[in-house]
XYZ file of C-alpha atoms in Angstrom:
453
model
C -24.741 11.701 16.151
C -23.164 11.434 12.744
C -21.416 14.754 13.363
C -19.949 13.292 16.618
C -18.902 10.045 14.977
C -17.221 12.042 12.380
C -15.596 14.246 14.544
C -14.459 11.118 16.601
C -12.853 9.468 13.449
C -11.011 13.016 12.401
C -9.538 13.222 15.891
C -8.376 9.573 15.672
C -6.614 10.196 12.652
C -5.160 13.488 13.174
C -4.455 13.882 17.063
C -1.890 12.290 19.227
C 1.870 11.385 18.791
C 3.087 11.934 15.282
C 4.436 8.431 15.012
C 0.925 6.894 16.243
C -0.918 9.020 13.670
C 1.066 7.701 11.072
C 0.561 4.162 12.200
C -3.051 4.577 12.374
C -3.202 5.961 8.920
C -1.350 3.265 7.376
C -3.170 0.488 9.425
C -6.614 1.986 8.304
C -5.573 2.239 4.783
C -4.077 -1.190 4.696
C -7.070 -2.756 6.244
C -9.264 -1.362 3.276
C -6.792 -2.659 0.531
C -5.959 -5.792 2.160
C -9.723 -6.650 2.630
C -9.917 -6.810 -1.071
C -6.961 -8.914 -1.221
C -8.263 -11.345 1.426
C -11.410 -11.774 -0.644
C -9.457 -12.082 -4.107
C -7.338 -14.751 -2.283
C -10.457 -16.649 -1.210
C -11.830 -16.393 -4.775
C -8.521 -17.678 -6.255
C -8.182 -20.846 -4.402
C -11.323 -22.657 -5.616
C -11.014 -21.044 -9.182
C -7.610 -22.297 -9.262
C -8.475 -25.990 -8.085
C -11.241 -25.908 -10.563
C -8.707 -24.868 -13.327
C -6.319 -27.829 -12.667
C -6.891 -30.883 -10.360
C -6.467 -30.852 -6.526
C -3.187 -32.719 -7.160
C -1.794 -30.450 -9.617
C -2.756 -27.616 -7.113
C -0.693 -29.509 -4.617
C 2.298 -29.694 -7.057
C 2.258 -25.964 -7.789
C 1.941 -25.167 -3.668
C 4.975 -27.660 -3.161
C 6.950 -25.897 -5.822
C 6.135 -22.443 -4.570
C 7.194 -23.383 -1.196
C 10.561 -24.672 -2.497
C 11.131 -21.509 -4.603
C 10.063 -19.412 -1.492
C 13.233 -20.967 0.211
C 15.319 -18.940 -2.319
C 13.815 -15.930 -0.869
C 16.145 -16.066 2.108
C 19.030 -15.997 -0.311
C 19.070 -11.975 0.385
C 21.095 -12.851 3.596
C 18.988 -10.653 5.608
C 19.626 -7.632 3.723
C 15.901 -6.689 3.339
C 15.336 -6.608 6.850
C 18.663 -5.077 7.526
C 17.857 -2.158 5.185
C 14.619 -1.706 6.751
C 16.378 -0.822 10.105
C 19.205 1.030 8.589
C 16.938 3.188 6.298
C 14.166 4.000 9.020
C 17.271 4.937 11.557
C 18.833 7.180 8.804
C 15.610 8.949 8.177
C 14.727 9.232 11.827
C 17.904 11.249 12.499
C 18.117 13.002 9.163
C 20.708 11.447 7.123
C 18.771 11.381 3.722
C 21.878 10.906 1.329
C 22.929 8.065 3.170
C 19.397 6.582 3.242
C 19.599 6.653 -0.557
C 23.035 5.064 -0.570
C 21.762 2.162 1.661
C 18.730 1.607 -0.866
C 20.787 1.750 -4.051
C 23.498 -0.578 -2.537
C 20.784 -3.007 -1.506
C 19.465 -3.198 -4.818
C 22.709 -3.875 -6.507
C 23.741 -6.775 -3.970
C 20.398 -8.160 -4.477
C 20.657 -7.989 -8.245
C 24.093 -10.067 -8.097
C 22.634 -12.561 -6.143
C 19.714 -13.093 -8.135
C 21.706 -13.458 -11.232
C 23.975 -16.107 -9.464
C 20.922 -17.818 -8.200
C 19.444 -18.356 -11.684
C 22.781 -19.431 -13.119
C 23.370 -22.153 -10.471
C 19.575 -23.181 -11.187
C 20.232 -22.992 -14.915
C 23.307 -25.334 -14.596
C 21.982 -27.756 -12.024
C 18.448 -28.077 -13.271
C 19.019 -30.727 -15.923
C 20.730 -33.138 -13.474
C 17.537 -33.080 -10.926
C 14.729 -35.611 -11.592
C 11.826 -33.263 -10.378
C 9.190 -35.945 -10.438
C 10.916 -37.693 -7.693
C 11.598 -34.416 -5.775
C 7.837 -33.112 -6.195
C 6.618 -36.822 -5.600
C 4.296 -36.826 -8.713
C 3.945 -39.397 -11.539
C 0.997 -37.655 -13.459
C 3.258 -35.004 -15.154
C 6.059 -35.490 -17.573
C 9.635 -34.853 -16.621
C 9.989 -32.059 -19.539
C 6.739 -30.333 -18.130
C 7.992 -30.237 -14.674
C 11.409 -28.811 -15.581
C 9.860 -26.222 -17.882
C 7.745 -25.230 -14.876
C 10.674 -25.006 -12.631
C 12.369 -22.485 -15.267
C 9.394 -20.367 -15.186
C 8.805 -20.403 -11.285
C 12.683 -19.680 -10.673
C 12.882 -17.196 -13.387
C 10.113 -15.286 -12.243
C 11.180 -15.495 -8.601
C 14.660 -14.392 -9.365
C 13.138 -11.068 -10.830
C 10.571 -10.583 -7.871
C 13.770 -11.041 -5.443
C 15.101 -7.773 -6.456
C 11.930 -5.836 -7.286
C 9.911 -6.609 -4.224
C 12.516 -4.500 -2.283
C 10.050 -1.553 -2.972
C 7.916 -2.972 -0.251
C 10.729 -2.529 2.543
C 11.418 0.872 1.302
C 7.716 1.788 1.648
C 7.622 0.234 5.051
C 10.820 1.907 6.361
C 9.206 5.329 5.227
C 5.904 4.802 6.815
C 4.042 3.915 3.700
C 3.074 0.308 4.175
C -0.412 0.642 2.879
C 0.899 1.346 -0.455
C 2.738 -1.998 -0.247
C -0.578 -3.629 0.473
C -2.073 -1.803 -2.889
C 1.039 -3.587 -4.762
C 0.173 -6.881 -3.265
C -3.868 -6.296 -4.406
C -2.863 -5.206 -7.639
C -0.861 -8.599 -8.173
C -3.718 -10.459 -7.012
C -6.222 -8.789 -9.208
C -3.841 -9.403 -12.274
C -3.529 -13.070 -11.145
C -7.354 -13.541 -10.814
C -8.002 -11.958 -14.388
C -5.621 -14.306 -15.910
C -6.926 -17.444 -14.356
C -10.493 -16.338 -15.220
C -9.131 -16.063 -18.714
C -7.573 -19.327 -18.646
C -10.650 -21.192 -17.534
C -12.482 -19.901 -20.409
C -10.010 -19.849 -23.130
C -7.009 -22.072 -22.211
C -6.918 -25.712 -21.763
C -6.040 -26.976 -18.166
C -2.174 -27.305 -17.472
C 0.242 -26.842 -14.712
C 2.584 -25.028 -16.820
C -0.218 -22.260 -17.516
C -1.087 -22.113 -14.055
C 2.535 -21.770 -12.875
C 3.424 -19.026 -15.570
C 0.160 -17.136 -14.332
C 0.740 -17.152 -10.695
C 4.461 -16.532 -10.716
C 4.644 -13.824 -13.327
C 1.719 -11.613 -12.189
C 3.082 -10.270 -8.942
C 6.328 -9.617 -10.714
C 4.663 -7.444 -13.069
C 2.776 -5.657 -10.253
C 6.078 -4.831 -8.385
C 7.980 -3.533 -11.673
C 5.049 -1.218 -12.584
C 4.659 0.141 -9.071
C 8.139 0.435 -8.665
C 8.612 2.645 -11.738
C 5.686 4.720 -10.714
C 6.744 5.334 -7.124
C 10.473 6.100 -7.819
C 9.597 8.796 -10.158
C 7.106 10.370 -7.755
C 6.783 10.187 -3.789
C 10.303 8.127 -3.485
C 12.230 9.929 -6.020
C 14.534 11.059 -3.145
C 15.331 7.437 -2.331
C 15.358 6.140 -6.127
C 18.071 3.565 -6.666
C 20.826 4.924 -8.931
C 24.334 3.387 -9.764
C 26.037 6.403 -8.522
C 24.830 5.961 -5.044
C 26.025 2.333 -5.007
C 28.463 1.946 -2.332
C 29.522 -1.777 -1.746
C 31.652 -0.962 1.332
C 28.163 -0.123 3.147
C 27.026 -3.809 2.366
C 29.173 -4.750 5.486
C 27.150 -2.595 7.691
C 23.756 -3.820 6.275
C 24.997 -7.346 6.844
C 25.892 -6.671 10.464
C 22.146 -6.705 11.413
C 20.962 -8.379 7.950
C 23.195 -11.263 8.540
C 21.492 -12.114 11.995
C 18.094 -11.545 10.097
C 19.145 -14.151 7.319
C 19.898 -16.858 9.978
C 16.629 -16.211 11.542
C 14.799 -16.243 8.432
C 16.396 -19.566 7.399
C 15.632 -21.257 10.641
C 11.899 -19.758 10.599
C 11.775 -21.143 6.859
C 12.704 -24.595 8.185
C 10.086 -24.409 11.070
C 7.192 -23.423 8.775
C 7.802 -23.743 5.157
C 9.122 -27.207 5.225
C 5.771 -28.472 6.305
C 4.780 -28.605 2.419
C 7.694 -30.862 1.398
C 7.164 -32.860 4.626
C 3.619 -33.632 4.073
C 4.126 -33.871 0.317
C 6.782 -36.645 0.878
C 4.984 -38.329 3.739
C 1.244 -38.047 2.553
C 1.209 -36.886 -1.173
C 0.408 -33.805 -2.951
C -3.428 -34.077 -2.113
C -2.627 -33.802 1.469
C -0.747 -30.613 0.786
C -4.028 -29.069 -0.637
C -5.782 -29.904 2.257
C -3.080 -28.478 4.802
C -3.130 -25.333 2.427
C -6.944 -24.801 2.420
C -7.002 -25.084 6.032
C -4.036 -22.838 6.748
C -5.562 -20.276 4.266
C -8.698 -19.827 6.213
C -7.231 -19.510 9.491
C -4.383 -17.554 8.402
C -6.853 -14.575 7.743
C -6.346 -13.355 11.153
C -2.625 -13.708 10.659
C -2.790 -11.445 7.707
C -4.905 -8.814 9.503
C -2.630 -8.899 12.269
C 0.057 -8.455 9.946
C -1.514 -5.337 8.469
C -1.541 -3.763 12.020
C 1.988 -5.031 12.883
C 3.835 -3.946 9.696
C 3.732 -0.221 10.148
C 4.902 -0.647 13.979
C 8.212 -2.206 12.743
C 9.585 1.038 11.576
C 7.830 2.996 14.174
C 9.471 0.895 16.905
C 13.016 1.571 15.303
C 12.247 5.275 15.190
C 10.977 5.365 18.755
C 14.041 3.354 20.085
C 16.324 5.583 18.218
C 14.785 8.565 19.919
C 14.728 6.514 23.128
C 10.960 7.112 23.595
C 10.057 4.078 25.817
C 6.744 5.678 26.972
C 5.523 5.160 23.485
C 7.038 1.552 23.190
C 5.406 0.568 26.534
C 2.141 1.935 25.743
C 2.091 0.332 22.129
C 3.158 -3.079 23.447
C 0.293 -2.991 25.906
C -2.149 -1.986 23.369
C -0.993 -4.800 20.936
C -1.329 -7.269 23.841
C -5.010 -6.469 24.338
C -5.493 -6.651 20.573
C -3.942 -10.268 20.618
C -6.810 -11.171 22.965
C -9.368 -10.070 20.278
C -7.679 -12.069 17.559
C -7.445 -15.232 19.754
C -11.461 -14.985 20.140
C -11.725 -14.433 16.507
C -9.651 -17.430 15.565
C -11.889 -19.526 17.963
C -15.113 -18.032 16.157
C -13.514 -19.091 12.862
C -12.925 -22.499 14.409
C -16.510 -22.837 15.313
C -17.836 -21.674 12.001
C -15.084 -23.622 9.843
C -17.289 -26.527 8.481
C -19.651 -24.164 7.218
C -17.100 -21.851 5.858
C -15.160 -24.707 4.126
C -18.582 -25.970 2.269
C -19.361 -22.366 1.169
C -15.905 -21.661 0.079
C -14.487 -24.941 -1.301
C -17.660 -26.910 -1.668
C -17.090 -30.693 -1.900
C -13.844 -30.581 -3.749
C -11.662 -30.408 -0.594
C -12.513 -32.110 2.835
C -10.865 -30.612 5.737
C -11.308 -32.899 8.955
C -12.265 -30.868 12.067
C -9.263 -32.291 14.040
C -6.923 -30.448 11.465
C -9.027 -27.276 12.034
C -8.429 -27.287 15.978
C -4.822 -27.964 15.701
C -4.679 -25.163 13.279
C -6.405 -22.585 15.208
C -4.094 -23.343 18.302
C -1.303 -22.995 15.873
C -2.625 -19.301 14.545
C -3.140 -18.489 18.312
C 0.357 -19.238 19.273
C 1.837 -17.708 16.352
C 0.211 -14.386 16.710
C 1.638 -13.980 20.344
C 4.907 -14.810 19.068
C 4.842 -12.354 16.025
C 3.527 -9.719 18.335
C 6.864 -9.604 20.158
C 9.219 -10.705 17.118
C 8.020 -7.284 15.546
C 9.096 -5.305 18.587
C 12.421 -6.793 18.883
C 13.177 -6.800 15.255
C 12.373 -3.210 15.006
C 14.687 -2.316 17.956
C 17.443 -4.745 16.784
C 17.489 -7.110 19.970
C 17.615 -10.216 18.058
C 20.615 -12.232 19.576
C 18.283 -14.332 21.845
C 15.835 -14.851 19.105
C 18.862 -16.027 16.573
C 19.708 -18.588 19.417
C 16.295 -19.914 19.861
C 15.160 -20.119 16.238
C 18.407 -22.121 15.238
C 17.545 -24.810 18.109
C 14.085 -24.804 16.792
C 15.024 -25.473 13.169
C 17.220 -28.180 14.382
C 14.499 -29.966 16.260
C 11.624 -29.014 14.020
C 12.289 -31.312 10.931
C 12.901 -34.632 12.770
C 10.225 -34.102 15.228
C 7.804 -33.133 12.489
C 8.552 -36.292 10.519
C 8.265 -38.399 13.705
C 4.946 -36.976 14.567
C 3.913 -36.826 10.690
C 4.116 -40.546 10.305
C 2.316 -41.099 13.491
C -0.575 -38.524 13.286
C -0.491 -37.156 9.743
C -0.835 -33.574 8.989
C -1.988 -33.022 12.662
C 1.536 -33.896 13.976
C 3.413 -31.663 11.658
C 1.230 -28.625 12.413
C 1.290 -29.533 16.293
C 5.170 -29.580 15.907
C 4.961 -25.981 14.854
C 2.605 -24.887 17.513
C 4.709 -26.223 20.426
C 7.659 -24.267 18.912
C 5.793 -20.874 18.716
C 4.212 -21.230 22.293
C 7.930 -21.686 23.675
C 9.296 -18.902 21.575
C 6.383 -16.473 22.185
C 6.777 -16.861 26.072
C 10.416 -16.216 25.939
C 10.090 -13.143 23.638
C 7.503 -11.743 25.830
C 9.744 -11.832 28.773
C 12.463 -10.048 26.910
C 10.351 -7.282 25.591
C 9.099 -6.573 29.119
C 12.646 -6.652 30.504
C 13.933 -4.215 27.518
C 11.117 -1.693 28.004
C 11.362 -1.545 31.919
C 15.241 -1.107 31.342
C 15.967 -4.448 33.619
C 17.339 -6.298 30.662
C 20.940 -7.447 30.848
C 23.129 -9.830 29.038
C 21.656 -11.758 26.542
C 18.229 -10.228 27.034
C 19.548 -6.826 25.898
C 21.357 -8.152 22.657
């Protein structure tokens, strides 16, 4: 029996379409690595809340949310590179692939420098206590915290491009390892601070913001000297004229990213302004529990993005059709898993957080609905992004972004956190239905007009 099981596992990872085998291997390795990452993340939340107060932790979450907005200043270059690099490698244009990598690094470095200069000049004119809606911290402390957070972000803004290169070369499991490396470094530093460093918001931000940056730098140096040597960024391969072609697709991705940012990331700011930092902590704790299914689903979908690009470049519609069918079946399993988490959520919160944060059952129900809708939406977005059919997505997310904030504020005032999450759920339901229809039309060859752009 053991021999038969071993044989089946071996066949699963070595037999089948070459593209499918690569996806399976990356998913399996990513599962093992991300499982460790999820556990570390779950341990980090209560440790961090115990190191600082729930209100201070809420302030950090709000700062992190604001800083993450800057992540979209790459004007879509990261996703543009992902498609261009995967396509170039699929048709054997290796030198052009290195040009794309080197040029993207150069452009992102220029954007990061400009971003930090703008922040440095404008920071002294901003009253951060008002922006963050907090009275317990001194203005000088908050300003120092923002300098650290933005400074670390600007470095990470460039060095995290290694993840895109790994995904485009069907090595997404290594990107998961980099994330785990950063989480373990953060965990070790927080543990040290709990025992030897007095509680402070500044120490927390310095640790949580800098450790992932260190992980990206160390990993990039190692990988570009070894398995990614042929794609290593080099000033001799920088061709700014290719920035335009990266931006043709990347520019649309940029607008989509900004719109998605408004739809979801603005939640932290809206909740903070309407209900206060402690409610941000409640929202974040609830989301972190239910987002376990999103994280796992992303592990599966991430290797597929570049595989979709490869298949579409080679007009392999049978593989695309079969993959989409399998992913939809998988969505049903993840929806069931989300409902199971909902049923067990009171016990899970008690075991995980204890009595430090109280999450109402009504919020858990709303968050479960949000996650199920988001997974269906995400499933089809990965395929559309991979094959570059994103014009309809662009139009819909712009409409969603314009409507989300005023509607979320209205329902947030009326129903609290539930109103904000419910607004997001409604948008993802609508988007998911439309995208599923578009994917079906493209794969069946019946897509015309906007459906095929």
